[in-house]
């Protein structure tokens, strides 16, 4: 791993007895604690992290921000992506910024995760621009199709989770995936090469059709690609993947070391504002 490599997508969950889950949630996972996650990133060799608000905690970001503070105390440089309520005040946003939040996640897949659509998201974009934050979306791009291009009008840096989160069997020519490629080419959209197992359909993984999607995204915009563990792999519908094996896949998708190191170090530094120690 190159120095200052960044895991751009991970969650800390619970303990539920201290950090309750929202009643209206899509699933109920077991606790996934910071101590376990620290073992993962120390084993893999990450020095920077991006914690993302998980849907079952709704818009109460306390567990994520407490975990971020504890990780920083252990020498890990990190930022967070929050889930926020629609009526959040400017002062509350400022306080989140001070605690390390650098973006907002809109979850269009799972209940509890600050679900919204393009019209309401547009009203949020101006506030994000003032803070220098990004807008992160979890969306099945094949469901949106060409309408996905509407996000480009928001004028805010966009991050799309999990390679577009569509079934890989739909292939490169799916209209929604083609729209995602176009957004990347336009230069204001980042994509996380994370959660590849989410695109697989069936027990065989890794799948060649997932690799084809990843390579197409890298070709469209290598400076707009990010990588993340997606730990602790919630809603995983195949046997639990090994994080080392998931990371090894990046070398298959991106054999060029310079490009791969940019995905791990330079691209997240530019997006999230990481600075050298």
Coordinates of C-alpha atoms in Angstrom, one line a residue:
X1 CA 0.0 0.0 0.0
X2 CA 1.3 3.5 -0.8
X3 CA 1.7 5.9 2.2
X4 CA -1.4 7.9 3.1
X5 CA -3.7 5.4 1.4
X6 CA -7.4 6.1 2.1
X7 CA -10.3 3.8 2.8
X8 CA -13.1 5.9 1.3
X9 CA -16.1 3.9 2.5
X10 CA -16.6 2.3 5.9
X11 CA -19.3 2.2 8.6
X12 CA -19.2 1.9 12.4
X13 CA -22.4 0.5 13.8
X14 CA -23.5 0.5 17.4
X15 CA -23.2 -0.8 20.0
X16 CA -27.0 -0.6 19.6
X17 CA -27.5 -0.5 23.4
X18 CA -25.7 2.9 23.3
X19 CA -26.5 4.2 19.8
X20 CA -30.1 3.1 19.0
X21 CA -31.3 2.3 15.5
X22 CA -34.1 4.1 13.8
X23 CA -37.5 2.2 13.9
X24 CA -38.0 2.5 10.2
X25 CA -35.0 0.7 8.8
X26 CA -34.4 -1.7 6.0
X27 CA -32.4 -4.2 8.1
X28 CA -30.9 -4.7 11.6
X29 CA -27.2 -5.6 11.5
X30 CA -25.0 -6.8 14.4
X31 CA -22.7 -4.3 16.0
X32 CA -19.6 -3.4 14.0
X33 CA -17.3 -1.5 16.3
X34 CA -14.4 0.8 15.8
X35 CA -11.9 -1.6 17.4
X36 CA -12.7 -4.2 14.8
X37 CA -12.5 -1.7 12.0
X38 CA -9.1 -0.5 13.2
X39 CA -7.8 -4.1 13.0
X40 CA -8.9 -4.2 9.3
X41 CA -7.3 -1.0 8.2
X42 CA -4.1 -1.6 10.2
X43 CA -3.8 -5.0 8.6
X44 CA -4.4 -3.6 5.1
X45 CA -2.2 -0.5 5.6
X46 CA -4.6 2.4 5.4
X47 CA -3.7 5.7 7.2
X48 CA -6.8 7.7 6.2
X49 CA -10.4 6.9 6.4
X50 CA -13.8 8.2 5.4
X51 CA -16.6 7.1 7.7
X52 CA -20.1 7.1 6.1
X53 CA -23.3 7.3 8.1
X54 CA -25.1 3.9 7.9
X55 CA -28.9 4.0 7.2
X56 CA -30.0 2.2 10.4
X57 CA -28.7 5.1 12.5
X58 CA -30.8 7.6 10.5
X59 CA -29.8 11.2 10.8
X60 CA -28.2 10.9 14.3
X61 CA -24.5 10.9 13.4
X62 CA -23.3 10.5 17.0
X63 CA -21.9 7.0 16.6
X64 CA -20.0 8.0 13.5
X65 CA -18.6 11.2 14.9
X66 CA -17.6 9.5 18.2
X67 CA -15.8 6.8 16.2
X68 CA -14.1 9.4 14.0
X69 CA -12.8 11.2 17.1
X70 CA -11.5 8.0 18.6
X71 CA -9.8 7.0 15.4
X72 CA -8.1 10.4 15.2
X73 CA -6.9 9.8 18.8
X74 CA -5.2 6.7 17.5
X75 CA -3.4 8.6 14.8
X76 CA -5.7 7.9 11.9
X77 CA -6.6 10.9 9.7
X78 CA -10.3 10.8 8.9
X79 CA -13.4 12.6 7.7
X80 CA -17.1 11.7 7.8
X81 CA -20.1 11.8 5.4
X82 CA -23.3 12.6 7.4
X83 CA -26.9 11.8 7.1
X84 CA -28.9 15.0 7.8
X85 CA -32.5 15.9 8.4
X86 CA -34.2 18.3 5.8
X87 CA -34.7 21.0 8.4
X88 CA -31.1 21.1 9.7
X89 CA -29.9 24.6 10.6
X90 CA -26.9 26.4 9.3
X91 CA -25.4 26.3 12.8
X92 CA -25.9 22.5 13.0
X93 CA -24.1 22.1 9.7
X94 CA -21.2 24.3 11.0
X95 CA -20.9 22.1 14.0
X96 CA -20.8 19.0 11.9
X97 CA -18.1 20.6 9.8
X98 CA -16.0 21.3 12.9
X99 CA -16.3 17.7 13.9
X100 CA -14.9 16.5 10.5
X101 CA -17.9 16.1 8.3
X102 CA -17.1 16.8 4.6
X103 CA -20.3 15.7 2.8
X104 CA -23.8 14.5 3.0
X105 CA -25.1 11.1 1.9
X106 CA -28.5 10.7 0.3
X107 CA -29.6 7.0 0.3
X108 CA -32.1 6.1 -2.4
X109 CA -31.9 2.4 -1.7
X110 CA -32.4 1.6 2.0
X111 CA -35.0 3.0 4.4
X112 CA -33.7 5.2 7.2
X113 CA -30.9 6.6 5.1
X114 CA -32.0 10.2 4.5
X115 CA -33.9 9.2 1.3
X116 CA -34.6 11.9 -1.1
X117 CA -34.9 12.6 -4.8
X118 CA -33.4 15.0 -7.3
X119 CA -35.8 17.9 -6.6
X120 CA -35.3 18.0 -2.8
X121 CA -31.6 17.3 -3.3
X122 CA -31.2 20.4 -5.4
X123 CA -32.4 22.5 -2.5
X124 CA -29.5 21.1 -0.4
X125 CA -26.8 21.6 -3.0
X126 CA -26.3 25.4 -2.5
X127 CA -25.7 24.8 1.3
X128 CA -23.2 22.1 0.5
X129 CA -21.3 24.4 -1.9
X130 CA -20.9 27.0 0.8
X131 CA -19.3 24.5 3.1
X132 CA -17.1 22.9 0.4
X133 CA -18.8 19.6 0.9
X134 CA -19.6 16.8 -1.5
X135 CA -23.0 15.1 -2.1
X136 CA -22.8 11.4 -1.9
X137 CA -25.6 9.2 -3.3
X138 CA -26.4 5.5 -3.0
X139 CA -28.5 4.8 -6.0
X140 CA -29.1 2.0 -8.5
X141 CA -28.1 3.8 -11.7
X142 CA -30.0 1.4 -13.8
X143 CA -33.2 2.5 -12.1
X144 CA -32.5 6.2 -12.9
X145 CA -31.3 5.7 -16.4
X146 CA -30.4 8.8 -18.4
X147 CA -32.2 10.9 -15.7
X148 CA -29.0 10.4 -13.7
X149 CA -27.5 13.2 -15.8
X150 CA -29.8 15.7 -13.9
X151 CA -27.4 15.5 -11.0
X152 CA -24.8 17.4 -13.0
X153 CA -27.1 20.5 -12.8
X154 CA -26.7 20.7 -9.0
X155 CA -23.3 22.3 -9.2
X156 CA -21.8 20.4 -6.3
X157 CA -19.2 17.6 -6.4
X158 CA -21.0 14.3 -6.6
X159 CA -19.9 11.0 -5.3
X160 CA -21.6 7.8 -6.5
X161 CA -21.3 4.8 -4.2
X162 CA -20.5 1.2 -5.1
X163 CA -19.8 1.4 -8.8
X164 CA -23.4 2.6 -9.4
X165 CA -24.9 -0.2 -7.3
X166 CA -26.7 -1.9 -10.2
X167 CA -26.8 -5.7 -11.1
X168 CA -23.6 -6.3 -13.1
X169 CA -25.5 -8.6 -15.5
X170 CA -27.1 -5.4 -17.0
X171 CA -23.7 -4.7 -18.5
X172 CA -21.8 -1.8 -19.9
X173 CA -24.6 -0.7 -22.3
X174 CA -27.2 -0.1 -19.6
X175 CA -28.5 3.4 -20.1
X176 CA -28.0 4.3 -16.4
X177 CA -24.4 3.1 -16.4
X178 CA -23.7 5.0 -19.6
X179 CA -25.1 8.1 -17.9
X180 CA -22.8 7.5 -15.0
X181 CA -19.8 7.2 -17.4
X182 CA -20.8 10.5 -18.9
X183 CA -21.0 12.2 -15.5
X184 CA -17.5 11.0 -14.8
X185 CA -16.2 12.3 -18.1
X186 CA -17.7 15.7 -17.3
X187 CA -15.3 15.9 -14.4
X188 CA -17.5 16.8 -11.4
X189 CA -18.5 13.2 -10.4
X190 CA -16.5 10.7 -8.4
X191 CA -17.3 7.0 -8.1
X192 CA -16.3 4.6 -5.3
X193 CA -14.9 1.3 -6.6
X194 CA -16.4 -0.3 -3.5
X195 CA -18.9 -2.9 -2.7
X196 CA -18.3 -4.9 -5.8
X197 CA -19.9 -8.0 -4.3
X198 CA -23.2 -6.0 -4.2
X199 CA -23.3 -6.1 -8.0
X200 CA -22.8 -9.8 -8.2
X201 CA -25.8 -12.1 -8.6
X202 CA -25.2 -15.5 -7.3
X203 CA -22.4 -17.2 -5.3
X204 CA -19.6 -16.8 -7.9
X205 CA -17.5 -13.8 -7.0
X206 CA -15.5 -12.0 -8.2
X207 CA -17.4 -11.8 -11.4
X208 CA -16.0 -10.8 -14.8
X209 CA -18.9 -8.5 -15.5
X210 CA -18.2 -6.6 -12.3
X211 CA -14.6 -6.1 -13.4
X212 CA -15.7 -4.8 -16.8
X213 CA -17.8 -2.1 -15.1
X214 CA -14.9 -1.1 -12.9
X215 CA -12.4 -0.9 -15.8
X216 CA -14.9 1.2 -17.8
X217 CA -15.2 3.7 -15.0
X218 CA -11.5 4.0 -14.5
X219 CA -11.0 4.6 -18.2
X220 CA -13.7 7.3 -18.2
X221 CA -12.0 9.2 -15.4
X222 CA -9.1 7.8 -13.4
X223 CA -8.7 11.1 -11.4
X224 CA -12.3 10.7 -10.3
X225 CA -12.1 7.1 -8.9
X226 CA -12.0 6.3 -5.2
X227 CA -11.7 2.9 -3.4
X228 CA -13.3 1.7 -0.1
X229 CA -13.6 -1.5 1.9
X230 CA -17.3 -1.0 2.4
X231 CA -16.7 -2.6 5.8
X232 CA -18.5 -4.3 7.6
X233 CA -20.3 -5.4 4.4
X234 CA -23.9 -4.9 5.4
X235 CA -26.6 -6.5 3.4
X236 CA -24.1 -8.9 1.9
X237 CA -25.9 -11.6 -0.1
X238 CA -22.9 -13.8 -0.8
X239 CA -20.5 -15.5 1.6
X240 CA -18.7 -12.8 3.6
X241 CA -15.8 -11.5 1.5
X242 CA -12.3 -11.2 2.7
X243 CA -11.2 -7.5 2.8
X244 CA -7.7 -8.4 1.6
X245 CA -9.1 -10.2 -1.4
X246 CA -11.4 -7.2 -2.2
X247 CA -8.3 -4.9 -2.1
X248 CA -6.4 -7.3 -4.4
X249 CA -9.1 -6.9 -7.0
X250 CA -8.1 -3.2 -7.4
X251 CA -4.7 -4.4 -8.8
X252 CA -6.6 -6.4 -11.4
X253 CA -8.9 -3.6 -12.4
X254 CA -6.1 -1.0 -12.3
X255 CA -2.7 -2.7 -13.2
X256 CA -0.9 0.6 -13.6
X257 CA 0.7 1.5 -10.3
X258 CA 0.7 5.2 -10.7
X259 CA -3.1 5.3 -11.5
X260 CA -3.8 2.9 -8.7
X261 CA -1.9 5.0 -6.2
X262 CA -3.7 8.1 -7.3
X263 CA -7.0 6.3 -6.6
X264 CA -5.8 5.3 -3.1
X265 CA -4.1 8.6 -2.2
X266 CA -4.3 11.6 -4.5
X267 CA -8.0 11.5 -5.5
X268 CA -9.4 11.3 -2.0
X269 CA -7.0 13.9 -0.8
X270 CA -8.3 16.3 -3.5
X271 CA -12.0 15.5 -2.8
X272 CA -12.0 15.4 1.0
X273 CA -9.3 18.0 1.7
X274 CA -6.7 15.7 3.3
X275 CA -3.4 17.4 3.9
X276 CA 0.0 15.9 4.5
X277 CA 1.0 15.6 8.2

